[in-house]
CSV table of C-alpha atoms and ligand atoms in Angstrom, one decimal:
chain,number,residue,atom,x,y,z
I,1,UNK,CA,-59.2,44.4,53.8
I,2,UNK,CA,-57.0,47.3,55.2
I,3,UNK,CA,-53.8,48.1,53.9
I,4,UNK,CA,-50.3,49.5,54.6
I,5,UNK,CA,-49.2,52.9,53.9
I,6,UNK,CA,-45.9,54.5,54.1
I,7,UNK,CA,-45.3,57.9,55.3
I,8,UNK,CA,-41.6,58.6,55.1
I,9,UNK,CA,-40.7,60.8,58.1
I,10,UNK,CA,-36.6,61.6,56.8
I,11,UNK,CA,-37.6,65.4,56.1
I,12,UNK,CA,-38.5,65.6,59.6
I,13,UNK,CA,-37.4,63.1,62.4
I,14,UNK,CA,-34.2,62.4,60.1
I,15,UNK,CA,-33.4,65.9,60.0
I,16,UNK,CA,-33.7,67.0,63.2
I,17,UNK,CA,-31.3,64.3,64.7
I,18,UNK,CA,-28.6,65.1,66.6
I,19,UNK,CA,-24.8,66.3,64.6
I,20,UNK,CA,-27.0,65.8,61.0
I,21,UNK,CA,-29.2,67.8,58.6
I,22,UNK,CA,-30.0,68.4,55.1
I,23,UNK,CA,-30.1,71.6,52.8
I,24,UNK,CA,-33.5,72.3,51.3
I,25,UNK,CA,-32.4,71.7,48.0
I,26,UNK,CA,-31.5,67.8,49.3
I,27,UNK,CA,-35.0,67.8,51.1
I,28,UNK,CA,-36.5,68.6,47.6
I,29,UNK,CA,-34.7,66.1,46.0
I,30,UNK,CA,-35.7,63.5,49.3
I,31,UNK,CA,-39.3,64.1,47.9
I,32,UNK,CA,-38.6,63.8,44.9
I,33,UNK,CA,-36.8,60.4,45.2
I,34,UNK,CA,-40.1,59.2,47.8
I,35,UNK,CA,-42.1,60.1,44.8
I,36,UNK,CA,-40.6,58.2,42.1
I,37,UNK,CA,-40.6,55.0,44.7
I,38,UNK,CA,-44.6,55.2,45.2
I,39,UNK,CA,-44.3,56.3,48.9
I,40,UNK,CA,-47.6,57.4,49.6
I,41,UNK,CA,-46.9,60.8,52.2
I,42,UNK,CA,-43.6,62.4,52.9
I,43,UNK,CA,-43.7,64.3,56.1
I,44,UNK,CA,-41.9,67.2,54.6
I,45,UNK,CA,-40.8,69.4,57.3
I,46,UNK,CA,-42.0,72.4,60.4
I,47,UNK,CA,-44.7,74.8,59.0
I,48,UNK,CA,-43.8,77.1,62.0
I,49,UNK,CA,-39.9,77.0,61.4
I,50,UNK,CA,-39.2,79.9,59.9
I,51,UNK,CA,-36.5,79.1,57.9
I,52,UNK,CA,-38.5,76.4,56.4
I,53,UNK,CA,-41.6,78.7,54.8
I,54,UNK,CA,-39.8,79.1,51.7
I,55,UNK,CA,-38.6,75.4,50.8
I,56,UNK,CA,-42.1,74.4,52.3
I,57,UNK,CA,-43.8,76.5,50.0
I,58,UNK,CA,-42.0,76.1,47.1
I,59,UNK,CA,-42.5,72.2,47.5
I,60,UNK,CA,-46.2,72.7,47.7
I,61,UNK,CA,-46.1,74.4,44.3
I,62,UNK,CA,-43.7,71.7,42.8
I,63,UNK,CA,-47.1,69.2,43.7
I,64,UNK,CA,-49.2,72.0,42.5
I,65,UNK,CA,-47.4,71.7,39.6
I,66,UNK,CA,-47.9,67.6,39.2
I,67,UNK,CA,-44.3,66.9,39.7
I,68,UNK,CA,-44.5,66.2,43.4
I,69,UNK,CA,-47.6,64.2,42.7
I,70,UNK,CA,-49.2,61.7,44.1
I,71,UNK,CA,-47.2,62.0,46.8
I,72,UNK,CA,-49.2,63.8,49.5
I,73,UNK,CA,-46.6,66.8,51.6
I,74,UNK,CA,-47.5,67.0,55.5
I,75,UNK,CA,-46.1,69.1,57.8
I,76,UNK,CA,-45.6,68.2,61.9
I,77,UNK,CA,-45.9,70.8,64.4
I,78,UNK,CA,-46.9,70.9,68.2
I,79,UNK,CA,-50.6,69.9,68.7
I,80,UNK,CA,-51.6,73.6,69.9
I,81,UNK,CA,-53.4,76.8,68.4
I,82,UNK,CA,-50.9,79.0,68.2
I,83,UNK,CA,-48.9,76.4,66.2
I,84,UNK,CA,-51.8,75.7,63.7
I,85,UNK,CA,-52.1,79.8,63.3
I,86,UNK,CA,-48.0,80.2,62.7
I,87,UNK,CA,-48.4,77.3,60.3
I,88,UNK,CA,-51.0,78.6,58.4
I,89,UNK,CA,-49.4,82.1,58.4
I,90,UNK,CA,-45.8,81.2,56.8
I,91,UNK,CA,-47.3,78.2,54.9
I,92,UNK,CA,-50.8,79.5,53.7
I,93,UNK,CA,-51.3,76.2,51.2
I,94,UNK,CA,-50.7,73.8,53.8
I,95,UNK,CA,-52.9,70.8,53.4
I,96,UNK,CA,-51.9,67.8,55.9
I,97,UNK,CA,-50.5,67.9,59.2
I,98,UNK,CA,-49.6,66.3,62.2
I,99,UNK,CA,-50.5,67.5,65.2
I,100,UNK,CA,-48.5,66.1,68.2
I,101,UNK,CA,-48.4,66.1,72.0
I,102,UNK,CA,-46.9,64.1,74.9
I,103,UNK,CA,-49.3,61.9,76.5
I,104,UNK,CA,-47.5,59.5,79.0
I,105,UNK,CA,-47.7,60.3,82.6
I,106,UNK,CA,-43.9,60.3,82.2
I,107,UNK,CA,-43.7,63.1,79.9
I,108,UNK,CA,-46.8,65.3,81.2
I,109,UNK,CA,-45.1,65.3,84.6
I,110,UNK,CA,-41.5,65.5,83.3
I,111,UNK,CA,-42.4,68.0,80.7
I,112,UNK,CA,-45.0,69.9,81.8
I,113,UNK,CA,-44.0,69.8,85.7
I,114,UNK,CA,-47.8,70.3,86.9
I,115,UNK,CA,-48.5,72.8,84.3
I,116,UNK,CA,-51.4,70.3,82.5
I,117,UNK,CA,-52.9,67.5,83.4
I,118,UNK,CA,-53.9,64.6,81.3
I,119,UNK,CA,-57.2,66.5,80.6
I,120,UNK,CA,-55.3,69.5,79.7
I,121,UNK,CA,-53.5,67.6,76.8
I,122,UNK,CA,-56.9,66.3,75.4
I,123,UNK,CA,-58.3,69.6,75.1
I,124,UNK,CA,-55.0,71.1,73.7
I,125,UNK,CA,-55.3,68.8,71.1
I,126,UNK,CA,-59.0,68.8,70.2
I,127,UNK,CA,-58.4,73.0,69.9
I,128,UNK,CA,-55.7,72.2,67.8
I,129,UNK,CA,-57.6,69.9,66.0
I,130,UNK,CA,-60.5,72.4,65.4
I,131,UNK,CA,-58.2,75.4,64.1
I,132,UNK,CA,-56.4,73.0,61.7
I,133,UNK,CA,-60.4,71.9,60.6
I,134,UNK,CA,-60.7,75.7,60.5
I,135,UNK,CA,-58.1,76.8,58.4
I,136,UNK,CA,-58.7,74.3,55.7
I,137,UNK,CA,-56.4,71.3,56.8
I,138,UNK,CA,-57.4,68.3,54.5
I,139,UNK,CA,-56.3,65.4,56.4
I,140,UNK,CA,-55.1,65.5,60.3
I,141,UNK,CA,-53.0,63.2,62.2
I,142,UNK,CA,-52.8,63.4,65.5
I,143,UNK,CA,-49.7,62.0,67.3
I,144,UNK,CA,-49.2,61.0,70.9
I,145,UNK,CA,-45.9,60.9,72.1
I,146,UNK,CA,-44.5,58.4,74.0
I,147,UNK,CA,-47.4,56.3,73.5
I,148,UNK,CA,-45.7,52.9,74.3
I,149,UNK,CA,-45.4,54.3,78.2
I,150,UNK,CA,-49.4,55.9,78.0
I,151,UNK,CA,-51.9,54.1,79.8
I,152,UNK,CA,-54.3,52.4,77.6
I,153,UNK,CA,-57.6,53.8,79.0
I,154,UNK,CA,-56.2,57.5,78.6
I,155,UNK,CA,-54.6,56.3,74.9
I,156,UNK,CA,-57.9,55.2,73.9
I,157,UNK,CA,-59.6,58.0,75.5
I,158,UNK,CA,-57.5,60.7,73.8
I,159,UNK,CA,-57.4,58.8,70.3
I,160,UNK,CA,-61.3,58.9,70.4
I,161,UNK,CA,-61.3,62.8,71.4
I,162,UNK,CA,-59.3,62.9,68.1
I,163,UNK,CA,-61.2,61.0,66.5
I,164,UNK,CA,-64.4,62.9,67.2
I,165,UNK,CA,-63.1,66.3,66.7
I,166,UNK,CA,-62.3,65.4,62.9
I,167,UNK,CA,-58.6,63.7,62.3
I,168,UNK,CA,-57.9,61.1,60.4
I,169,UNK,CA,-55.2,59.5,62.0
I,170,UNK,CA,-53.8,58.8,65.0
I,171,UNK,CA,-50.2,58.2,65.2
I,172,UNK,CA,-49.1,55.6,68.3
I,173,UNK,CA,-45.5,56.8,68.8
I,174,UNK,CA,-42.6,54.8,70.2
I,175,UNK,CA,-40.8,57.4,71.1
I,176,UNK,CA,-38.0,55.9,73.0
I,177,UNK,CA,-38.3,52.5,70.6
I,178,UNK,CA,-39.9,50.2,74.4
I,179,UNK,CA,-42.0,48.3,72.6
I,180,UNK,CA,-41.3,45.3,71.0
I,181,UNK,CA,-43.6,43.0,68.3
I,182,UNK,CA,-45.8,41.4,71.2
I,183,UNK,CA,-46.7,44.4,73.1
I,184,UNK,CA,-47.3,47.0,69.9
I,185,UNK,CA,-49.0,44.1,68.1
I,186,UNK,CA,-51.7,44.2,71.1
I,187,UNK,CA,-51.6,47.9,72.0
I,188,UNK,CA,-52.1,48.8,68.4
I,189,UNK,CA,-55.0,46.2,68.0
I,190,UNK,CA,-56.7,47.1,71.1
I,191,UNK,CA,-56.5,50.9,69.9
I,192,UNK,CA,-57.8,49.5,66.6
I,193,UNK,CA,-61.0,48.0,67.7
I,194,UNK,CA,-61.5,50.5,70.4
I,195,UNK,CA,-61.1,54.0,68.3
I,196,UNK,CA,-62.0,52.9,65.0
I,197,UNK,CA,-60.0,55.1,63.2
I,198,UNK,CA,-56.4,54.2,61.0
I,199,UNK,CA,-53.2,53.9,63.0
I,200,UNK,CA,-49.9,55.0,62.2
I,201,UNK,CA,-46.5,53.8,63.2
I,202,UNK,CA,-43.8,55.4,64.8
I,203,UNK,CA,-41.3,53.1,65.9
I,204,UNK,CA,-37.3,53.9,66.9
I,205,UNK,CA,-34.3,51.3,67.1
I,206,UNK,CA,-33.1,52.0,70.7
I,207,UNK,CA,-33.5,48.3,71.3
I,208,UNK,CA,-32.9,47.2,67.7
I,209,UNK,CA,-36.6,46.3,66.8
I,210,UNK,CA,-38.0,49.9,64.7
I,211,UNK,CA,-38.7,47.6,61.5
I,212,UNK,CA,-39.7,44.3,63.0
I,213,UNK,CA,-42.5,46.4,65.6
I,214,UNK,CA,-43.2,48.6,62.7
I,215,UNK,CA,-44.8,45.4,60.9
I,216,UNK,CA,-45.9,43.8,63.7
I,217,UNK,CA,-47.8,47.2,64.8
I,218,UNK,CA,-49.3,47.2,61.3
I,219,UNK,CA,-50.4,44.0,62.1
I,220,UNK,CA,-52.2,45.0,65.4
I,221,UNK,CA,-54.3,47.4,63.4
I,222,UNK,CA,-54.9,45.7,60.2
I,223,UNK,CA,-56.2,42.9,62.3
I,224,UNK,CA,-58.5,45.4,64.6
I,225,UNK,CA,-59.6,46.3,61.0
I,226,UNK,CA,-57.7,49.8,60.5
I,227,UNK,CA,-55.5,50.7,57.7
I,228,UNK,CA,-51.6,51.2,59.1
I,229,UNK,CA,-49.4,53.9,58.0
I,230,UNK,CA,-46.0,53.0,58.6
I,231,UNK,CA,-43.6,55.3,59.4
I,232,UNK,CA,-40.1,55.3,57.5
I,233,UNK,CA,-36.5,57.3,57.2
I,234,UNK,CA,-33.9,56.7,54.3
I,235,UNK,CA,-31.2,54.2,55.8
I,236,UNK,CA,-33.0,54.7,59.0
I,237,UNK,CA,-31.2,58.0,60.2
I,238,UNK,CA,-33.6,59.4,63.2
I,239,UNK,CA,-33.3,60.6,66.6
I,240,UNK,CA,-30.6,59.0,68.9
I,241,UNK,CA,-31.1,55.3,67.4
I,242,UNK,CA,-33.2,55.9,64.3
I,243,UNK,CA,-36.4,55.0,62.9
I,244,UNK,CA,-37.5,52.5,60.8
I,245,UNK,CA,-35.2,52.3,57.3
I,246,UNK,CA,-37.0,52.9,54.4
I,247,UNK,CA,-36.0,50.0,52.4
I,248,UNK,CA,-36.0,47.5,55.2
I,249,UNK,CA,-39.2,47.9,56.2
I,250,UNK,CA,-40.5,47.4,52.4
I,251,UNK,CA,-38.5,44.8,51.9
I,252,UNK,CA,-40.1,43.0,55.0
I,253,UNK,CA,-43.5,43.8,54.5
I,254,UNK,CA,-42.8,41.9,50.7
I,255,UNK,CA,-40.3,39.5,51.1
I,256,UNK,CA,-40.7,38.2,54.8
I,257,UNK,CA,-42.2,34.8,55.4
I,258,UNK,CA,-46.2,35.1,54.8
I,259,UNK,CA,-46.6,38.7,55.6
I,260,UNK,CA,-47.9,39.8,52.2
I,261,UNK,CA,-50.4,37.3,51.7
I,262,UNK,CA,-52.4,38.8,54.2
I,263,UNK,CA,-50.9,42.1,55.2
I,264,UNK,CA,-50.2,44.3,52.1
I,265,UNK,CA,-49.5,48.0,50.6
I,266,UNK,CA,-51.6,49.9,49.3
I,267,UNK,CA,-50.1,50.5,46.2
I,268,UNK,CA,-46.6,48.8,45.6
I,269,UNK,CA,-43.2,50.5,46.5
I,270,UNK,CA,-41.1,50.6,43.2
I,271,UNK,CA,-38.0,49.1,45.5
I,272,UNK,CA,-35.4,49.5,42.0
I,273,UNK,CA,-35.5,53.1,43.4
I,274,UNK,CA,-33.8,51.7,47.1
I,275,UNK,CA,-30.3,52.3,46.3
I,276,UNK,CA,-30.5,55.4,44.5
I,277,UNK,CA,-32.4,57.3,47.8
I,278,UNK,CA,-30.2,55.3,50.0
I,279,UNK,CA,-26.9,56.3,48.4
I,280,UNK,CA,-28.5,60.2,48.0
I,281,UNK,CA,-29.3,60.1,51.2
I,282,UNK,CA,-26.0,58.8,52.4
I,283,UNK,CA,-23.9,61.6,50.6
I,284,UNK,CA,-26.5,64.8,52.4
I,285,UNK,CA,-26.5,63.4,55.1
I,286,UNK,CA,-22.7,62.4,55.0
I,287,UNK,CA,-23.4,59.1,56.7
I,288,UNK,CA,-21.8,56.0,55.3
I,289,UNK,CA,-24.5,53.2,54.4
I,290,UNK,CA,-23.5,50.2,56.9
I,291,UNK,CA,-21.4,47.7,55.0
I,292,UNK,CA,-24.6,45.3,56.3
I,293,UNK,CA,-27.5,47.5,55.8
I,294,UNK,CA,-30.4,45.3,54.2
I,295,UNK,CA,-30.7,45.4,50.8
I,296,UNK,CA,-28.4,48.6,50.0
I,297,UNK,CA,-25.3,47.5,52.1
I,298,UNK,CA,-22.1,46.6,50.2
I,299,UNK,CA,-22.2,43.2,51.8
I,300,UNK,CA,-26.1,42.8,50.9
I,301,UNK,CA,-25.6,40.2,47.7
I,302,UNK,CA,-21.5,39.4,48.7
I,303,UNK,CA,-20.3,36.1,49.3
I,304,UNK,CA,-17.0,34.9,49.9
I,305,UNK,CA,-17.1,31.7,52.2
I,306,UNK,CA,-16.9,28.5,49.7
I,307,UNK,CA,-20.0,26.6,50.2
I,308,UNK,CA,-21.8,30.0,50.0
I,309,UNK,CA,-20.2,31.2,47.0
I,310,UNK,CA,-20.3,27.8,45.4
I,311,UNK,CA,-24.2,27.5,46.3
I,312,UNK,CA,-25.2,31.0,44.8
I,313,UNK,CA,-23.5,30.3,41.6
I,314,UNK,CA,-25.3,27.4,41.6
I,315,UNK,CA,-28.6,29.2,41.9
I,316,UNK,CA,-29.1,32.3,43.8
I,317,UNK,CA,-31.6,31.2,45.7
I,318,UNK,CA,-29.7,28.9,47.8
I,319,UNK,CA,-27.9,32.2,49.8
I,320,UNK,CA,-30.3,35.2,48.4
I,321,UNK,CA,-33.7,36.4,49.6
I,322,UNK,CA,-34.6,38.8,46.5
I,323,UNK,CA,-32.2,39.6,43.7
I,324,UNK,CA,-30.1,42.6,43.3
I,325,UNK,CA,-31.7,44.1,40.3
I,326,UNK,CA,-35.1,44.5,42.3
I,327,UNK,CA,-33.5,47.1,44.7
I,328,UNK,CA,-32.2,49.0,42.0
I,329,UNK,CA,-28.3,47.2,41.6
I,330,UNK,CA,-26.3,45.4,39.2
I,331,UNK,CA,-25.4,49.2,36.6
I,332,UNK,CA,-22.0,49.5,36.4
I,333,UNK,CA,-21.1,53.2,37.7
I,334,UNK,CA,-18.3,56.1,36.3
I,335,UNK,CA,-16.4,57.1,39.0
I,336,UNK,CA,-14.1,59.7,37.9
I,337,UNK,CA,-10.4,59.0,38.5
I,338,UNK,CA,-8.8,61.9,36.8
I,339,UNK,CA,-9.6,65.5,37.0
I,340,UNK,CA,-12.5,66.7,38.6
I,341,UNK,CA,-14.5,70.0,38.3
I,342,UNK,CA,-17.0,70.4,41.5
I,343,UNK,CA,-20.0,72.7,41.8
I,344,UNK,CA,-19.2,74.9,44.5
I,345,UNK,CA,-20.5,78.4,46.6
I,346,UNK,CA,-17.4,80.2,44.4
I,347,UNK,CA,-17.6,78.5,41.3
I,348,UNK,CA,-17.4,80.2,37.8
I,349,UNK,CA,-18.8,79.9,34.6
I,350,UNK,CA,-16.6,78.0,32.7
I,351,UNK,CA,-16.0,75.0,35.8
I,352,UNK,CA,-20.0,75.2,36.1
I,353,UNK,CA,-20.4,75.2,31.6
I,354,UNK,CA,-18.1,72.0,31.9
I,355,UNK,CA,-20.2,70.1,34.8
I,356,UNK,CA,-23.3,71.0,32.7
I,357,UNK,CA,-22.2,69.9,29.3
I,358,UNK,CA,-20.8,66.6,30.8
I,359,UNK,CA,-24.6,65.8,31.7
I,360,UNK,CA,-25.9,67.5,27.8
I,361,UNK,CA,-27.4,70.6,29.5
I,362,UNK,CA,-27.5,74.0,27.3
I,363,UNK,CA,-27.9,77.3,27.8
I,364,UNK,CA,-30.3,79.5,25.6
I,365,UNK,CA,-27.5,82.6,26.6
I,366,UNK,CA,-25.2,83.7,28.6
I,367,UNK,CA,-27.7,85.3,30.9
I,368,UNK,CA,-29.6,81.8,31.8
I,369,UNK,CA,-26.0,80.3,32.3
I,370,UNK,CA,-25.1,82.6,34.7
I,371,UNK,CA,-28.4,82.8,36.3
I,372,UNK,CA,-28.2,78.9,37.0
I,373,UNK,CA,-24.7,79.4,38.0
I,374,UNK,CA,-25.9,81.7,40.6
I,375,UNK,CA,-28.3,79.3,42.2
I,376,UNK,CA,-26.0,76.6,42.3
I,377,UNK,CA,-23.5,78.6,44.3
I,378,UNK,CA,-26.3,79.5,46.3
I,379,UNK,CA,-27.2,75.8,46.5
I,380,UNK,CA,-23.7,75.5,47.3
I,381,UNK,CA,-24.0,77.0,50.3
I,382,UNK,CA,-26.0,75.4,52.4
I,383,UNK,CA,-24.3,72.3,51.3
I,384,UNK,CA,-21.4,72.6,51.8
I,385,UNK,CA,-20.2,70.1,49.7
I,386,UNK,CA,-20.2,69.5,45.6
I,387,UNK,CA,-24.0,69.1,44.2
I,388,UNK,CA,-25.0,66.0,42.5
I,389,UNK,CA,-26.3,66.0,39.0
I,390,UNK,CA,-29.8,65.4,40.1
I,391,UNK,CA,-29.3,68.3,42.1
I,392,UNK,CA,-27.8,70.8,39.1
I,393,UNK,CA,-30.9,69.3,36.7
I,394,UNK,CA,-33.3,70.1,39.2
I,395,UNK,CA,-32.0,73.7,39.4
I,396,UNK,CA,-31.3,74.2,35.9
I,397,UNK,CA,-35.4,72.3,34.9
I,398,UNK,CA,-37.0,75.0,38.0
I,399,UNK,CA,-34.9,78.0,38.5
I,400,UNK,CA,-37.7,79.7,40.3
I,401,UNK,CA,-38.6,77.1,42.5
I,402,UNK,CA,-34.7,76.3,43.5
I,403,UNK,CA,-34.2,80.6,43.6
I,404,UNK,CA,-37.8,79.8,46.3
I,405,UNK,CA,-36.4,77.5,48.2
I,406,UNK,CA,-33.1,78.8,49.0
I,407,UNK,CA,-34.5,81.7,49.9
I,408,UNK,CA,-33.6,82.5,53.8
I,409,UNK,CA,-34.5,85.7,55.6
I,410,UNK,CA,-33.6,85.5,59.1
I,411,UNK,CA,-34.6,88.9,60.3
I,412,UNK,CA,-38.0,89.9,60.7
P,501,ZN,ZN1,-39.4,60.0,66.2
C-alpha cells in the first residue's frame, strides 16, 4: 500500500511570504525541530540565492554530521539550466531538488507573454531535469505550477516527460488554493494512474480548504496507487493565504474519521513536538498563533460553557478529539516576571555569562566565552529580537556551523 509523506515547505514558501521572514539561524533551528517530529523532507531553502549558500551549506554538513538526519534537505529553484548550474555552483553538496515551472495556459500566456509555448515549458523542464541528473542530484521533483488551472492532457503529458527524463516526483501545485477535495481527489488520481510516478501536494488556503484538499489529494494518489507527499508549513504561514499547517494536517490524517485505517504515514509524526515548532515558529516569524488554531491554539483544549465544561470533567472525551499531552501540552512554563537579561547584537560578556549559566552552560576560557558571545551578537542581528535558548545552545554545541551560516557576503 502507498503511504503519506510530509515534506515541510516553511523554509521556503513560509519564508518568502509577503511582510515575514526568518534569520538562518531560525531556519536551522525550523530543521531541527522537523527533525525531531519525524518529518520526512524539509524543503530548506533557494540554492541559487546568494545569500542562502552559506546557511544552505552549513545545513548540509549539520546532516553530514548525523544531526540533521534522517531528515532529507531539498532545495527549490526554477526548473531551467542555468538554475541547476547556479545551484550546483554556490551549493556543490546539493542532493534533492525541486525543479518548478508554470504550466497553465494562464500563466504561460500571462507570464511568459508568447515567449514559450506549452512545448517550450516541457523541454525547459526535461533540460533541467537532465543537468540536475548530471550534476549528481539524488532525488528530483518536478513541480508544475498552477496545476489546478492546467489542462489535464498537457498535466499528464508533462508529468510523464518528467517522469521519463528521471524525477521522482511530480509536485501538482495549487497555487492559488482553486481546488477543493472533489476536484484534487480526481485530478490527482487521474495523474496517478496515468503517470505512474508519486505525487506531491501543494495546496494553499485562499478558499479555506489547504488541509482538507491536502488529504483528500493524498487520497487521489494513494488510491491511483502512488505514494503522496504532502506539503506542510508551521502554523500554516505561506504566500497570501498560507499553506497547509503542519500540525493540522497531521492531526487529520490520524485523528479524522477513518482516514488512517486506510490512508497512512510512512513513518509516524512524533505530534508531542507540535507546540514547541508552533510556538518557535510563532516568535521568528512574530506571528501570533490564532487563539483557535487546531491543536496548538490557546482555545484548543478550553472550555467554559457549563454543559461542556461539566461533560469534559466528566470524561474528556465527551468535548475532546485527542488529549493535550499528545501535541506536546500540559508542562507548566517559567515566564520571567522580574528582571530580564536579553541576548542582543550589543550585548556583553557578563549579560551573555548570566543568560548562559541560567541554562548550566560553561565556558572552558575566556576566549570560547567571548567567541560564543560574538556569534550570538551576530545571530542577533539578523534577528532582530532576543534569541531563544535553543538558539544560544545550538551556537554554543556548533560554533563553526552557526560562525557558517551567518556568514553573508553581498559583494561579489
Ligand atoms: Zn506555494
Amino acid at each position: 500500500m502507498a503511504k503519506i509523506y510530509l515534506i515541510d515547505v516553511t523554509n521556503r514558501d513560509g519564508v518568502q511570504t509577503a511582510r515575514l521572514g526568518l534569520s538562518k539561524l531560525e531556519k536551522t533551528m525550523i530543521n531541527m525541530y522537523l527533525n525531531e517530529m519525524g518529518v520526512f523532507q524539509s524543503e530548506f531553502g533557494f540554492p541559487t540565492t546568494r545569500h542562502e549558500q552559506y546557511y544552505l551549506q552549513a545545513n548540509l554538513e549539520l546532516a553530514a554530521m548525523g544531526v540533521l538526519k534522517p531528515i532529507r534537505l531539498a532545495g527549490w529553484i526554477r526548473a531551467m539550466v542555468a538554475d541547476v548550474e547556479r545551484a550546483f555552483k554556490l551549493v556543490p553538496k546539493i542532493k534533492h531538488l525541486n525543479l518548478s515551472v508554470s504550466t497553465s495556459d494562464q500563466m504561460i500566456q500571462g507570464k511568459f507573454q508568447g515567449a514559450r509555448s506549452r512545448e517550450d515549458v516541457v523541454s525547459m523542464m526535461v533540460d533541467a531535469v537532465e543537468a540536475a541528473r548530471g550534476h549528481g542530484a539524488e532525488s528530483i521533483g518536478v513541480n508544475a505550477e498552477d496545476a489546478s488551472r492546467t489542462r489535464m492532457d498537457f498535466l499528464v503529458r508533462f508529468a510523464s516527460a518528467a517522469k521519463e527524463h528521471g524525477a521522482d516526483r511530480f509536485r501538482y501545485c495549487d497555487t492559488l488554493g482553486y481546488d477543493n477535495p472533489f476536484t484534487i481527489y480526481e485530478s490527482v488520481k487521474t495523474l496517478a494512474e496515468n503517470v505512474g510516478m508519486a505525487i506531491e501536494l501543494h495546496c494553499h488556503g485562499d478558499l479555506g480548504m489547504a488541509v482538507a484538499n491536502s488529504l483528500a489529494g493524498a487520497k487521489g494518489a494513494i488510491d491511483g496507487g502512488q505514494d503522496a507527499h504532502i506539503n506542510t508549513t508551521v502554523n500554516g504561514i505561506g504566500e497570501r493565504a498560507g499553506n497547509a499547517d503542519l500540525v493540522a494536517t497531521a492531526l487529520a490524517i490520524t485523528k479524522s474519521k477513518a482516514f488512517a485505517a486506510k490512508y497512512q504515514l510512512e513513518k509516524p509524526i512524533n505530534l508531542t513536538k507540535a507546540w514547541k515548532i508552533s510556538r518557535f515558529a510563532s516568535y521568528a516569524f512574530e506571528v501570533p498563533i490564532p487563539i483557535n488554531q487546531p491543536g496548538v491554539g490557546a482555545n484548543a483544549f478550553a472550555h467554559s460553557s457549563g454543559i461542556h465544561a461539566d461533560g469534559v470533567l466528566k470524561d474528556p472525551e465527551n468535548y475532546e478529539l485527542y488529549n493535550f499531552n499528545e501535541v506536546g501540552r500540559g508542562e507548566p512554563e517559567l515566564v520571567e516576571t522580574g528582571r530580564a537579561i536579553c541576548s542582543g547584537e550589543y550585548g556583553g560578556i557578563s549579560g551573555f555569562k548570566h543568560i548562559m549559566g541560567k541554562m548550566a552552560i560553561t565556558f572552558d576560557d575566556a576566549a570560547q566565552a567571548e567567541e560564543v558571545l560574538e556569534l550570538a551578537r551576530y545571530a542577533n542581528v539578523e534577528a532582530q529580537k532576543p534569541l531563544i535558548e535553543d538558539e544560544l545552545l545550538f551556537i554554543a554545541k556548533y560554533p563553526e556551523i552557526a560562525r557558517k551560516l551567518l556568514t553573508l557576503v553581498p559583494l561579489e
